Coordinates of C-alpha atoms in Angstrom, one line a residue:
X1 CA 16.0 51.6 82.4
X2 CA 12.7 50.1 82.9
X3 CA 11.5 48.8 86.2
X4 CA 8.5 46.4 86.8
X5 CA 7.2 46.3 90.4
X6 CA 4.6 43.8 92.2
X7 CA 3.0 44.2 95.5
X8 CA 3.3 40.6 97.0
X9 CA 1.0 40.3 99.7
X10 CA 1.0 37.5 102.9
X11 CA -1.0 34.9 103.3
X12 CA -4.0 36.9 105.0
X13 CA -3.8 39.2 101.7
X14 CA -2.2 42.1 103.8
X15 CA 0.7 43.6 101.8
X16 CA 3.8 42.2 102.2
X17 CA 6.9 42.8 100.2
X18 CA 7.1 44.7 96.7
X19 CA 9.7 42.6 94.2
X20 CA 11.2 44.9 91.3
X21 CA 13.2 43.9 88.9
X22 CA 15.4 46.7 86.9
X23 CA 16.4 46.2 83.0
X24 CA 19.2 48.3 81.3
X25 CA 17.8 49.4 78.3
X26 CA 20.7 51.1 76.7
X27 CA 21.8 48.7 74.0
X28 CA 18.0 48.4 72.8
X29 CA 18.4 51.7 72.6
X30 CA 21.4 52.4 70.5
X31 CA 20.2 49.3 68.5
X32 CA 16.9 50.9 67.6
X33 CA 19.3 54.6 66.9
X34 CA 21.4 52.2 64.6
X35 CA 18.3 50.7 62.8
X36 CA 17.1 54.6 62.4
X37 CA 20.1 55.6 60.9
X38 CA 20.0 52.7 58.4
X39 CA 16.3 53.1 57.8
X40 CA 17.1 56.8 57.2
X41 CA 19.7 56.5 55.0
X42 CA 18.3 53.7 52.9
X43 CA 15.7 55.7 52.1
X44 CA 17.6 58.8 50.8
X45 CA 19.6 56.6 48.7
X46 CA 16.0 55.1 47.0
X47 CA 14.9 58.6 46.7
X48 CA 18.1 59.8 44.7
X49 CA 18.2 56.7 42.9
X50 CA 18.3 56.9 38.7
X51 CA 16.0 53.5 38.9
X52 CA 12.5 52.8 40.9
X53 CA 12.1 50.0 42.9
X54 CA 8.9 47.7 43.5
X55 CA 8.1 44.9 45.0
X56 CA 4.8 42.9 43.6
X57 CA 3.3 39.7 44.8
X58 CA 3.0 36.6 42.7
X59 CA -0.3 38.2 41.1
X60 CA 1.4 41.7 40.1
X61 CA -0.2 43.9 43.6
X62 CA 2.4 46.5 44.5
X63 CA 3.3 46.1 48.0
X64 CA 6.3 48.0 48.3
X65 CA 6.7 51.1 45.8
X66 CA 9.8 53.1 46.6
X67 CA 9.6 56.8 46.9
X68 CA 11.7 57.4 43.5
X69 CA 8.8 56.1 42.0
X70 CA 7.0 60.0 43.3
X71 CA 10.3 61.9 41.7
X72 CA 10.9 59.8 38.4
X73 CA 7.3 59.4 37.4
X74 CA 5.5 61.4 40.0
X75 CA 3.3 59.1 41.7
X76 CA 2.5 59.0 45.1
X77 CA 4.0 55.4 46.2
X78 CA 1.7 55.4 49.4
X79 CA -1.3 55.7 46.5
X80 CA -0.5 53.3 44.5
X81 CA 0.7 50.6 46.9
X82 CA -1.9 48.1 45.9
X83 CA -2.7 48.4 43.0
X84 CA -1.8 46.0 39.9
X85 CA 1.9 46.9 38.4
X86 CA 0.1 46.7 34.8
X87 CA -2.1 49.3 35.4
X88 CA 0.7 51.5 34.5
X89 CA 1.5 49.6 31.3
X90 CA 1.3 51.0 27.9
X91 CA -1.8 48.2 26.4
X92 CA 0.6 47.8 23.3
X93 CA 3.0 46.1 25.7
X94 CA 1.0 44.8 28.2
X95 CA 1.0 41.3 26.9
X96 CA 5.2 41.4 26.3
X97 CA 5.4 42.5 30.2
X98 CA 2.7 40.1 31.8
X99 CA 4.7 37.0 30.0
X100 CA 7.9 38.2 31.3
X101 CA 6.4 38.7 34.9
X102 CA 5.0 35.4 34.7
X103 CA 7.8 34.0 33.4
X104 CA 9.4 35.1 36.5
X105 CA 7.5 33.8 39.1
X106 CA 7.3 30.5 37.3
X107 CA 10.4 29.9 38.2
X108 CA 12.5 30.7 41.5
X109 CA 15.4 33.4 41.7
X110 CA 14.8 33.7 37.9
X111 CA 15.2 37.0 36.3
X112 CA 14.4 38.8 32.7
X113 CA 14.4 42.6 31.7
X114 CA 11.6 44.2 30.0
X115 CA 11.3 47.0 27.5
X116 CA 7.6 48.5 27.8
X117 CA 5.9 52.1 28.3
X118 CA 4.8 53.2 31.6
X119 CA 2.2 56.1 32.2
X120 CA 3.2 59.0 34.7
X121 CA 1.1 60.9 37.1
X122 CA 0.4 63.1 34.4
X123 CA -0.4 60.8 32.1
X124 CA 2.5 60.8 29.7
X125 CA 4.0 57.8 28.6
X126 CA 7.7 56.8 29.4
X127 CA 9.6 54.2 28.0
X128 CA 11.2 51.9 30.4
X129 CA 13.4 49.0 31.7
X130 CA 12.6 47.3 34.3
X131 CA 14.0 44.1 35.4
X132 CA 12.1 41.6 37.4
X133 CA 13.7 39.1 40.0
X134 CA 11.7 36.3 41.8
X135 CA 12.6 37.0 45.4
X136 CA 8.9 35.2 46.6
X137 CA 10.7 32.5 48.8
X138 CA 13.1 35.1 50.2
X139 CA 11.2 35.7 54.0
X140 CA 12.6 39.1 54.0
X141 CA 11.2 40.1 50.5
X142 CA 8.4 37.7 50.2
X143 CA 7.8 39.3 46.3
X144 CA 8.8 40.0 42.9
X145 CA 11.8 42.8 42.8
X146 CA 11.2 45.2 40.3
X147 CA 14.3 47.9 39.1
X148 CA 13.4 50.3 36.7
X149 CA 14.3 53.3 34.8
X150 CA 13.4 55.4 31.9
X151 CA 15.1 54.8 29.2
X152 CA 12.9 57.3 27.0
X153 CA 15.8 59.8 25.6
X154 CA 17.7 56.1 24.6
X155 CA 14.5 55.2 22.3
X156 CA 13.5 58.4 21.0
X157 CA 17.3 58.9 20.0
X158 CA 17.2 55.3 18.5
X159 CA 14.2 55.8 16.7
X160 CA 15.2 58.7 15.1
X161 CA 18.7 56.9 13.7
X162 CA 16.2 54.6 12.3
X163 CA 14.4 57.3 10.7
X164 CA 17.8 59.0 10.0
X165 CA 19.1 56.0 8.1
X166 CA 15.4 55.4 5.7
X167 CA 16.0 58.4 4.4
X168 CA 19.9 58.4 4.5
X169 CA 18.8 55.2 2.0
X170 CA 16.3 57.1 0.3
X171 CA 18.8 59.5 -1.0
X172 CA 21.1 57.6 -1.7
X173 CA 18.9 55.0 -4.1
X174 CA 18.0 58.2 -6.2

């Protein structure tokens, strides 16, 4: 409980009476135990997740990173909160992901998926998807939602079927 007392005093200023009034806090309490226990658990799901999730405003600033971000590609998301979601783009395909993302914010609830490379903490290059949805008039989002994952093994083993297949072509033209 909580209790909130006053002195009241008389009319000469000599004290008089103290009102209190008594509030059960109990369900605030389990309330705020509930929201915990969601808080705590959506979090462990974001940090087992397979994808990373941002959230970017209307000009590309990070404002939510979640913390799969720090065990897919090793950056801290609390150090790159931010900071502009291109810096992290390969320059071949920085031009390919800005029109998507502006695409996207062009147009309300819109989304579009974007093949690019994205530089770890360690400064190796990934590919990745990531899909962007325009959530900005959404009052609980306020932002662009970012999903992403690497899809690095998918290209490297595409690539090299490609490669597979020139000389499979190669051989077979001789």
């Amino acid at each position: 409980v909580v209790v909130h007392a006053a002195l009241m005093r008389d009319a000469d200023g000599a004290p008089d009476v103290v009102a209190a009034f008594v509030q059960d806090l109990t369900a605030l309490r389990r309330a705020e135990s509930a929201l915990a226990r969601r808080e705590a658990k959506f979090e462990a799901f974001a940090l087992r997740a397979g994808e990373w999730v941002l959230v970017m405003d209307a000009s590309g600033t990070l404002l939510h990173v979640s913390s799969a971000v720090s065990r897919l590609l090793g950056h801290d998301p609390a150090a790159i909160t931010g900071r502009n979601g291109w810096d992290f783009v390969h320059p071949d395909e920085l031009a390919d992901w800005r029109r998507g993302f502006d695409s996207v914010v062009a147009s309300s609830g819109s989304s579009q998926t974007v093949e690019f490379r994205v530089i770890d903490a360690a400064g190796r290059w990934h590919w990745a998807e990531q899909a962007f949805t325009n959530c900005l008039d959404d009052p609980d989002i306020g932002g662009v939602v970012c999903n992403g994952r690497d899809v690095s093994a998918r290209v490297v083993a595409e690539q090299a079927l490609r490669e597979s297949e020139v000389r499979y072509r190669s051989i077979a033209e001789t």
